[in-house]
CSV table of C-alpha atoms and ligand atoms in Angstrom, one decimal:
chain,number,residue,atom,x,y,z
A,1,MET,CA,-17.2,18.8,-41.9
A,2,ASP,CA,-14.2,17.0,-40.4
A,3,LYS,CA,-15.1,14.3,-37.9
A,4,LYS,CA,-14.4,15.5,-34.4
A,5,PHE,CA,-11.8,13.7,-32.4
A,6,ILE,CA,-12.6,13.0,-28.8
A,7,PRO,CA,-9.5,12.1,-26.8
A,8,VAL,CA,-9.6,10.0,-23.7
A,9,ALA,CA,-7.9,12.8,-21.7
A,10,GLU,CA,-6.8,16.3,-22.5
A,11,PRO,CA,-5.4,19.0,-20.2
A,12,VAL,CA,-7.3,22.2,-19.5
A,13,PHE,CA,-5.3,25.5,-19.3
A,14,ASP,CA,-7.8,28.1,-18.3
A,15,GLY,CA,-5.9,29.8,-15.5
A,16,ASN,CA,-2.6,31.6,-15.0
A,17,GLU,CA,-0.5,29.0,-16.9
A,18,ARG,CA,0.8,31.4,-19.6
A,19,LYS,CA,1.3,34.3,-17.2
A,20,TYR,CA,3.4,32.3,-14.8
A,21,LEU,CA,5.4,30.6,-17.6
A,22,ASN,CA,6.2,33.9,-19.1
A,23,ASP,CA,7.1,35.3,-15.7
A,24,CYS,CA,9.4,32.3,-15.2
A,25,LEU,CA,11.1,32.9,-18.6
A,26,ASP,CA,11.4,36.6,-18.0
A,27,SER,CA,13.2,35.9,-14.7
A,28,THR,CA,15.7,33.6,-16.5
A,29,TRP,CA,15.3,31.3,-13.4
A,30,ILE,CA,14.0,28.3,-15.3
A,31,SER,CA,15.9,25.5,-13.5
A,32,SER,CA,14.8,23.8,-10.3
A,33,ASN,CA,16.3,26.8,-8.5
A,34,GLY,CA,13.5,29.1,-9.7
A,35,LYS,CA,10.9,30.4,-7.3
A,36,TYR,CA,8.0,28.4,-8.7
A,37,VAL,CA,9.3,25.0,-7.4
A,38,GLN,CA,9.2,26.1,-3.7
A,39,ALA,CA,5.8,27.8,-4.3
A,40,PHE,CA,4.4,24.7,-5.9
A,41,GLU,CA,5.7,22.5,-3.0
A,42,LYS,CA,4.3,24.8,-0.3
A,43,GLN,CA,0.9,25.1,-2.0
A,44,TYR,CA,0.6,21.4,-2.8
A,45,ALA,CA,1.5,20.5,0.8
A,46,ASP,CA,-1.3,22.9,2.0
A,47,PHE,CA,-3.7,21.4,-0.5
A,48,CYS,CA,-3.1,17.8,0.7
A,49,GLY,CA,-3.0,18.8,4.4
A,50,VAL,CA,0.6,17.5,4.9
A,51,LYS,CA,3.7,19.2,6.4
A,52,TYR,CA,6.0,18.4,3.5
A,53,ALA,CA,5.8,18.1,-0.3
A,54,ILE,CA,8.8,17.5,-2.5
A,55,ALA,CA,8.5,18.2,-6.2
A,56,CYS,CA,10.2,15.9,-8.7
A,57,MET,CA,10.5,14.9,-12.3
A,58,ASN,CA,7.6,12.6,-12.7
A,59,GLY,CA,5.2,10.3,-10.8
A,60,THR,CA,7.5,7.3,-11.2
A,61,VAL,CA,10.4,8.9,-9.3
A,62,ALA,CA,7.9,10.1,-6.7
A,63,ILE,CA,7.4,6.4,-5.9
A,64,HIS,CA,11.1,5.4,-6.4
A,65,LEU,CA,12.5,8.1,-4.0
A,66,PRO,CA,10.6,7.0,-0.8
A,67,LEU,CA,11.5,3.3,-1.4
A,68,VAL,CA,15.2,4.2,-1.7
A,69,ALA,CA,14.9,6.6,1.4
A,70,MET,CA,13.5,3.6,3.4
A,71,GLY,CA,16.5,1.5,2.3
A,72,PHE,CA,14.4,-1.3,0.7
A,73,GLY,CA,16.4,-3.6,-1.5
A,74,THR,CA,17.3,-7.2,-2.4
A,75,GLY,CA,15.6,-9.8,-0.2
A,76,ASP,CA,12.7,-7.5,0.8
A,77,GLU,CA,9.2,-8.0,-0.4
A,78,ILE,CA,6.8,-5.2,-1.2
A,79,ILE,CA,3.1,-5.8,-1.8
A,80,VAL,CA,1.7,-4.2,-4.9
A,81,PRO,CA,-1.7,-4.5,-6.6
A,82,THR,CA,-1.3,-6.4,-9.8
A,83,PHE,CA,-3.9,-4.1,-11.3
A,84,THR,CA,-2.0,-0.9,-11.6
A,85,PHE,CA,0.1,1.2,-14.0
A,86,VAL,CA,3.5,-0.4,-14.6
A,87,ALA,CA,5.5,2.3,-12.8
A,88,THR,CA,4.2,1.1,-9.4
A,89,ALA,CA,5.8,-2.4,-9.8
A,90,ASN,CA,8.9,-1.1,-11.7
A,91,CYS,CA,9.9,1.2,-8.8
A,92,VAL,CA,10.0,-1.7,-6.4
A,93,ALA,CA,12.1,-3.7,-8.9
A,94,TYR,CA,14.5,-0.7,-9.3
A,95,THR,CA,15.5,-1.0,-5.7
A,96,GLY,CA,16.2,-4.8,-5.9
A,97,ALA,CA,13.2,-5.6,-3.8
A,98,THR,CA,10.6,-8.1,-5.1
A,99,PRO,CA,7.1,-6.9,-5.9
A,100,VAL,CA,4.5,-9.3,-4.5
A,101,PHE,CA,1.3,-8.9,-6.4
A,102,VAL,CA,-2.2,-9.1,-5.0
A,103,ASP,CA,-5.6,-9.2,-6.7
A,104,CYS,CA,-8.1,-6.5,-6.4
A,105,ASP,CA,-11.7,-6.1,-5.3
A,106,PRO,CA,-14.3,-6.9,-8.0
A,107,ASN,CA,-16.4,-3.8,-7.4
A,108,THR,CA,-13.9,-1.1,-6.6
A,109,TRP,CA,-10.9,-2.5,-8.6
A,110,ASN,CA,-8.7,-1.5,-5.6
A,111,ILE,CA,-6.4,-3.5,-3.4
A,112,THR,CA,-8.0,-4.7,-0.1
A,113,ALA,CA,-6.7,-5.6,3.4
A,114,GLU,CA,-8.0,-9.1,2.9
A,115,GLN,CA,-5.9,-9.8,-0.2
A,116,ILE,CA,-2.9,-8.1,1.4
A,117,LEU,CA,-3.1,-10.4,4.5
A,118,LYS,CA,-2.8,-13.5,2.3
A,119,ALA,CA,0.4,-12.1,0.7
A,120,ILE,CA,2.4,-11.2,3.8
A,121,THR,CA,5.5,-13.2,4.6
A,122,PRO,CA,8.4,-12.6,7.1
A,123,ARG,CA,10.2,-10.7,4.3
A,124,THR,CA,7.4,-8.2,3.7
A,125,LYS,CA,8.5,-4.7,4.4
A,126,ALA,CA,6.0,-2.4,2.8
A,127,ILE,CA,2.6,-2.1,1.1
A,128,ILE,CA,1.9,0.1,-1.9
A,129,VAL,CA,-1.7,1.0,-2.4
A,130,VAL,CA,-3.0,2.6,-5.6
A,131,ASP,CA,-6.2,4.7,-5.8
A,132,ILE,CA,-7.3,3.3,-9.1
A,133,TYR,CA,-8.8,5.8,-11.5
A,134,GLY,CA,-9.2,8.2,-8.6
A,135,LEU,CA,-11.2,6.1,-6.2
A,136,PRO,CA,-9.6,6.0,-2.7
A,137,VAL,CA,-8.5,2.7,-1.4
A,138,ASP,CA,-10.2,1.5,1.8
A,139,LEU,CA,-7.2,2.4,3.8
A,140,ASP,CA,-8.2,2.1,7.5
A,141,PRO,CA,-8.1,-1.8,7.6
A,142,ILE,CA,-4.9,-1.7,5.5
A,143,LEU,CA,-3.2,0.8,7.9
A,144,GLN,CA,-4.3,-1.5,10.8
A,145,VAL,CA,-2.6,-4.5,9.2
A,146,ALA,CA,0.5,-2.4,8.5
A,147,ARG,CA,0.7,-1.0,12.1
A,148,GLU,CA,0.4,-4.4,13.7
A,149,ARG,CA,3.2,-5.7,11.6
A,150,GLY,CA,5.4,-2.6,11.3
A,151,LEU,CA,5.0,-2.3,7.6
A,152,PHE,CA,5.6,0.9,5.6
A,153,VAL,CA,2.6,2.2,3.6
A,154,LEU,CA,3.1,4.2,0.4
A,155,GLU,CA,0.0,5.6,-1.3
A,156,ASP,CA,0.4,5.8,-5.1
A,157,ALA,CA,-2.1,8.6,-5.6
A,158,ALA,CA,-0.9,9.4,-9.1
A,159,GLU,CA,-4.5,9.3,-10.3
A,160,ALA,CA,-6.3,10.8,-7.3
A,161,HIS,CA,-5.3,14.4,-6.7
A,162,GLY,CA,-8.0,15.9,-4.4
A,163,ALA,CA,-9.8,12.6,-3.7
A,164,ARG,CA,-10.8,12.1,-0.1
A,165,TYR,CA,-11.0,9.1,2.2
A,166,ARG,CA,-13.2,9.6,5.2
A,167,ASN,CA,-12.8,13.4,4.7
A,168,GLN,CA,-9.0,13.2,4.6
A,169,MET,CA,-7.0,14.0,1.5
A,170,VAL,CA,-5.4,11.0,-0.2
A,171,GLY,CA,-1.6,11.3,-0.1
A,172,SER,CA,-1.8,12.3,3.6
A,173,LEU,CA,-3.0,9.0,5.0
A,174,GLY,CA,-0.1,6.5,4.7
A,175,ASP,CA,3.5,7.0,5.6
A,176,ILE,CA,4.1,8.8,2.3
A,177,GLY,CA,2.1,9.7,-0.8
A,178,SER,CA,3.1,10.0,-4.5
A,179,PHE,CA,1.4,12.0,-7.2
A,180,SER,CA,1.9,12.4,-11.0
A,181,PHE,CA,1.4,15.5,-13.1
A,182,TYR,CA,1.7,13.8,-16.4
A,183,GLY,CA,-0.2,15.3,-19.3
A,184,ASN,CA,-3.3,13.2,-18.9
A,185,LYS,CA,-3.6,13.5,-15.1
A,186,ILE,CA,-6.2,15.8,-13.3
A,187,ILE,CA,-3.7,18.6,-13.0
A,188,THR,CA,-0.5,18.5,-15.1
A,189,THR,CA,3.0,20.0,-15.5
A,190,GLY,CA,3.6,18.1,-18.7
A,191,GLU,CA,5.8,15.6,-16.8
A,192,GLY,CA,6.1,16.0,-13.0
A,193,GLY,CA,5.6,14.4,-9.6
A,194,MET,CA,5.2,15.2,-5.9
A,195,VAL,CA,6.0,13.3,-2.8
A,196,THR,CA,3.8,14.1,0.3
A,197,THR,CA,4.4,13.2,3.9
A,198,ASN,CA,4.1,14.4,7.5
A,199,ASN,CA,7.4,12.6,8.5
A,200,GLU,CA,10.2,15.2,8.7
A,201,GLU,CA,13.0,12.7,8.6
A,202,LEU,CA,11.6,10.9,5.5
A,203,ALA,CA,10.9,14.2,3.8
A,204,SER,CA,14.5,15.4,4.2
A,205,LYS,CA,15.9,12.0,3.0
A,206,VAL,CA,13.7,12.2,-0.1
A,207,ARG,CA,14.8,15.7,-0.8
A,208,GLN,CA,18.5,14.8,-0.4
A,209,LEU,CA,18.1,11.7,-2.7
A,210,ARG,CA,16.3,13.9,-5.3
A,211,ASP,CA,19.2,16.4,-5.2
A,212,GLN,CA,22.1,14.0,-5.9
A,213,GLY,CA,22.4,12.9,-2.3
A,214,VAL,CA,23.9,16.3,-1.4
A,215,ASP,CA,24.7,17.3,2.2
A,216,GLY,CA,22.6,20.4,2.9
A,217,GLU,CA,25.4,22.1,5.0
A,218,ARG,CA,28.5,21.4,2.9
A,219,ARG,CA,28.8,22.3,-0.8
A,220,TYR,CA,29.6,19.4,-3.2
A,221,TRP,CA,29.6,16.9,-0.4
A,222,PHE,CA,27.6,13.8,-1.2
A,223,PRO,CA,27.3,11.4,1.8
A,224,VAL,CA,24.9,9.1,-0.1
A,225,ARG,CA,24.4,8.2,-3.7
A,226,GLY,CA,21.4,10.1,-4.9
A,227,TYR,CA,19.8,11.1,-8.2
A,228,ASN,CA,18.9,14.2,-10.2
A,229,TYR,CA,15.2,13.8,-10.0
A,230,ARG,CA,14.3,17.5,-9.7
A,231,MET,CA,11.4,19.4,-11.3
A,232,THR,CA,12.1,22.6,-13.3
A,233,SER,CA,10.6,26.0,-12.4
A,234,LEU,CA,9.0,26.0,-15.8
A,235,GLN,CA,7.0,22.9,-14.9
A,236,ALA,CA,6.3,24.2,-11.4
A,237,ALA,CA,5.0,27.5,-12.9
A,238,ILE,CA,2.3,25.5,-14.8
A,239,GLY,CA,1.7,23.4,-11.7
A,240,VAL,CA,1.0,26.5,-9.5
A,241,ALA,CA,-1.5,27.7,-12.1
A,242,GLN,CA,-3.2,24.3,-12.4
A,243,LEU,CA,-3.4,24.0,-8.6
A,244,GLU,CA,-5.1,27.4,-8.3
A,245,ARG,CA,-7.9,26.0,-10.3
A,246,ILE,CA,-8.0,22.4,-9.0
A,247,GLN,CA,-11.5,22.7,-7.6
A,248,SER,CA,-12.8,23.6,-11.0
A,249,HIS,CA,-10.8,20.7,-12.7
A,250,LEU,CA,-12.2,18.3,-10.1
A,251,SER,CA,-15.8,19.5,-10.4
A,252,GLN,CA,-15.6,19.2,-14.2
A,253,ARG,CA,-14.4,15.6,-13.9
A,254,ARG,CA,-17.3,14.9,-11.5
A,255,ARG,CA,-19.8,16.4,-13.9
A,256,VAL,CA,-18.5,14.2,-16.8
A,257,ASN,CA,-18.7,11.1,-14.6
A,258,GLU,CA,-22.3,11.9,-13.5
A,259,ALA,CA,-23.4,12.5,-17.1
A,260,TYR,CA,-22.0,9.0,-18.1
A,261,ARG,CA,-23.6,7.3,-15.1
A,262,HIS,CA,-26.9,9.0,-15.9
A,263,ARG,CA,-26.8,8.1,-19.6
A,264,LEU,CA,-25.8,4.5,-19.0
A,265,GLU,CA,-27.7,3.7,-15.8
A,266,GLY,CA,-30.2,1.4,-17.7
A,267,PHE,CA,-27.4,-1.0,-18.5
A,268,PRO,CA,-26.3,-3.2,-15.6
A,269,GLN,CA,-23.9,-5.0,-18.1
A,270,LEU,CA,-21.7,-2.0,-17.8
A,271,ALA,CA,-20.1,-1.8,-14.3
A,272,PHE,CA,-18.8,1.5,-12.9
A,273,GLN,CA,-16.7,1.9,-9.8
A,274,PRO,CA,-19.2,2.3,-6.9
A,275,GLU,CA,-20.2,5.5,-5.2
A,276,MET,CA,-19.6,4.9,-1.4
A,277,GLU,CA,-20.1,7.1,1.7
A,278,GLY,CA,-16.6,8.2,2.8
A,279,PHE,CA,-14.9,7.6,-0.5
A,280,GLU,CA,-14.7,10.8,-2.6
A,281,ASN,CA,-13.4,9.9,-6.1
A,282,SER,CA,-11.4,12.4,-8.1
A,283,TYR,CA,-12.9,10.9,-11.2
A,284,TRP,CA,-9.6,10.9,-13.1
A,285,MET,CA,-11.1,8.4,-15.6
A,286,THR,CA,-14.6,7.3,-16.1
A,287,SER,CA,-14.4,3.6,-16.8
A,288,VAL,CA,-16.6,0.6,-17.2
A,289,VAL,CA,-16.2,-3.1,-17.2
A,290,ILE,CA,-18.2,-4.7,-20.0
A,291,ASP,CA,-19.7,-8.0,-18.9
A,292,GLU,CA,-19.2,-11.3,-20.8
A,293,THR,CA,-22.6,-11.3,-22.5
A,294,LEU,CA,-21.4,-8.3,-24.6
A,295,PRO,CA,-18.8,-8.1,-27.5
A,296,GLU,CA,-15.1,-8.2,-26.8
A,297,ARG,CA,-13.6,-5.0,-25.3
A,298,ASP,CA,-10.9,-4.6,-28.0
A,299,TRP,CA,-13.5,-4.8,-30.7
A,300,VAL,CA,-15.5,-2.1,-29.0
A,301,ILE,CA,-12.4,0.1,-28.8
A,302,SER,CA,-11.9,-0.3,-32.6
A,303,GLN,CA,-15.5,0.5,-33.3
A,304,MET,CA,-15.4,3.7,-31.2
A,305,ALA,CA,-12.2,4.7,-33.0
A,306,LYS,CA,-14.1,4.7,-36.3
A,307,PHE,CA,-16.3,7.5,-34.9
A,308,GLY,CA,-13.3,9.6,-33.7
A,309,ILE,CA,-13.7,8.5,-30.1
A,310,GLU,CA,-10.6,7.4,-28.3
A,311,THR,CA,-11.1,4.9,-25.5
A,312,ARG,CA,-8.4,2.9,-23.7
A,313,PRO,CA,-8.1,-0.7,-22.5
A,314,PHE,CA,-7.6,-1.2,-18.7
A,315,PHE,CA,-4.0,-1.9,-17.6
A,316,HIS,CA,-2.7,-5.3,-18.3
A,317,PRO,CA,-2.2,-6.8,-14.8
A,318,MET,CA,1.5,-6.8,-13.7
A,319,HIS,CA,1.6,-10.6,-13.3
A,320,THR,CA,1.0,-10.9,-17.1
A,321,LEU,CA,4.0,-8.7,-18.2
A,322,PRO,CA,7.1,-10.5,-19.4
A,323,MET,CA,9.4,-9.2,-16.6
A,324,TYR,CA,7.0,-10.2,-13.8
A,325,GLU,CA,5.1,-13.2,-15.1
A,326,ASN,CA,7.4,-15.7,-13.4
A,327,LEU,CA,7.7,-13.9,-10.1
A,328,ASN,CA,4.5,-14.9,-8.3
A,329,THR,CA,3.8,-18.3,-9.7
A,330,GLU,CA,1.7,-19.2,-6.7
A,331,GLY,CA,-0.7,-16.2,-7.0
A,332,SER,CA,-3.9,-16.3,-8.9
A,333,PHE,CA,-5.5,-13.1,-9.9
A,334,PRO,CA,-9.0,-13.8,-11.3
A,335,VAL,CA,-10.4,-10.3,-10.7
A,336,ALA,CA,-7.5,-8.3,-12.2
A,337,THR,CA,-7.3,-10.7,-15.1
A,338,ARG,CA,-11.1,-10.3,-15.8
A,339,ILE,CA,-11.2,-6.5,-15.6
A,340,GLY,CA,-7.9,-6.2,-17.5
A,341,ASN,CA,-9.7,-8.0,-20.4
A,342,ARG,CA,-13.1,-6.4,-20.1
A,343,GLY,CA,-12.4,-2.8,-18.8
A,344,ILE,CA,-12.5,0.3,-20.9
A,345,ASN,CA,-11.6,4.0,-20.1
A,346,LEU,CA,-14.1,6.4,-21.7
A,347,PRO,CA,-13.1,10.0,-22.7
A,348,SER,CA,-12.9,11.8,-19.3
A,349,SER,CA,-11.5,15.3,-19.9
A,350,GLY,CA,-13.1,18.1,-17.9
A,351,ASN,CA,-13.8,20.0,-21.1
A,352,LEU,CA,-16.2,17.5,-22.6
A,353,SER,CA,-19.6,19.0,-23.4
A,354,GLU,CA,-22.9,17.2,-22.7
A,355,GLY,CA,-23.2,16.7,-26.4
A,356,ASP,CA,-19.8,15.0,-26.6
A,357,ILE,CA,-20.8,12.7,-23.8
A,358,ASP,CA,-24.2,11.9,-25.4
A,359,PHE,CA,-22.3,11.1,-28.6
A,360,VAL,CA,-19.9,8.8,-26.8
A,361,CYS,CA,-22.7,7.0,-25.0
A,362,ASP,CA,-24.7,6.6,-28.3
A,363,LYS,CA,-21.8,5.0,-30.0
A,364,LEU,CA,-21.0,2.8,-27.1
A,365,ILE,CA,-24.5,1.5,-26.9
A,366,GLU,CA,-24.5,1.0,-30.7
A,367,SER,CA,-21.2,-0.8,-30.6
A,368,LEU,CA,-22.3,-3.1,-27.9
A,369,ALA,CA,-25.7,-3.6,-29.6
A,370,LEU,CA,-27.4,-2.8,-26.3
A,371,LYS,CA,-31.1,-2.4,-26.2
A,372,ALA,CA,-32.6,0.2,-23.9
B,1,PLP,C1,0.6,8.0,-14.1
B,1,PLP,C2,0.9,6.9,-13.0
B,1,PLP,C3,2.2,6.8,-12.5
B,1,PLP,C4,3.4,7.4,-13.1
B,1,PLP,O1,3.5,8.7,-13.2
B,1,PLP,P1,4.4,9.3,-14.4
B,1,PLP,O2,4.3,10.8,-14.0
B,1,PLP,O3,3.9,9.0,-15.7
B,1,PLP,O4,5.8,8.8,-14.2
B,1,PLP,C5,2.4,5.9,-11.4
B,1,PLP,N1,1.3,5.2,-10.9
B,1,PLP,C6,0.1,5.3,-11.4
B,1,PLP,C7,-1.0,4.5,-10.8
B,1,PLP,C8,-0.2,6.2,-12.5
B,1,PLP,O5,-1.4,6.2,-13.0
C-alpha cells in the first residue's frame, strides 16, 4: 500500500463550487465584470458585519491598497509585528514607508499594545495587527493607543476569516481589514483577497485604486495612478460557494484543533495558542512551540516527512530577512526569534480524520521521544 501523504493544508470543495464555476463559464462573463464579484463582495461584507467589501487579486494587495489609499509613503513609519508572513512588511515597504517591527506575546504569538507603545515615534502613522494562525489580536488596548495618537489601524486578518474578538468579527474592528483567499486559507479562491471597512470614503478610494485609479463618472479618465488589482468572476464564483459553507469549514478546523489538544494535553513541552474568553480562534493552523528540552524543530519536520506527514516551520521573523535586517537595529525580538526557531504548524485541513490526527500525534510523540 502506498504511504498516505498528509499535507499541512488542503482546500475542501464540498459545496456549489463546480456549479457556480460552470455557470460563470456558460455566461462568458469571466472577467472582473462578471456577476460573481459583486455577489461575493456583498456576501462577504454581510458575513463580516461591515458596510463595504472590495474584492481583489490576493491578500497582499488587500494590504497594499489601503496603505496607498491613506497616502502613506517615504518618511512615515508603520508598526508591524516581526512575527508575520512577509507580505505584511512588504506592503509597507512598497509604499516607501518604513516598517517598524515589534515583538510578540510569548503565549498568544500576537502583537500587543505594550510592545506597540515602545515603538511609537513622532513619525508613526499606522499600526498593522495580524491575527496569527487565526487567533484574534487583543485589539481594544491597541485601538485605544491608536485613537489617543490618531494612528490608523489595519487588521491583517488573512488567516482569520470568521474569527471573533469580544463577539465581533475580525476585519470589522480596525479602520480597515484585509483577507486572503490563497489555496491554503480557510476559504479559498485559488488566489484572492478582500478589503473590509465601514468607512465609505476609504472604501471608494480602495475601489478606485484597484481599478487603475479610474474616475467613476468619466470613462477613461484617471485622476490618480492606480493598479489593476481586480479579482475575476471565476475566482469569485468559487468564493461565493466557499462562503456559503464557511460555518462548516470553521467547525471542521475547530474539530481538528480540539482533537490535537486532546491527544497532546499530557505534554506541557508543546505549547498551543491559549483558549481565552472573548477570543474566538478561526483555527487556520494548529501549531505548537516545542520547548528547548526537546529535539530541534527542523529535525522533527524531517522525521515527520519520512512518514508522509507535511509540517511547516513558523515564519522567520521579519527582522531576520535580508531586506529588513538592517532596518531596526535597536529592536530586540526574543519572543519572535524563539518561536520562529521552535514553532511547527501541524496538518490542519478540515478534512483530516480522527485516524489521521492520531497518526500525526503518534509520529510527533515518537519523533520527540516524548514519554506519556
Ligand atoms: C496569506 C497571508 C497574506 C498574503 O495573502 P496572499 O493571498 O498570499 O497574497 C498576508 N498576511 C498574512 C498574515 C498571511 O497569512
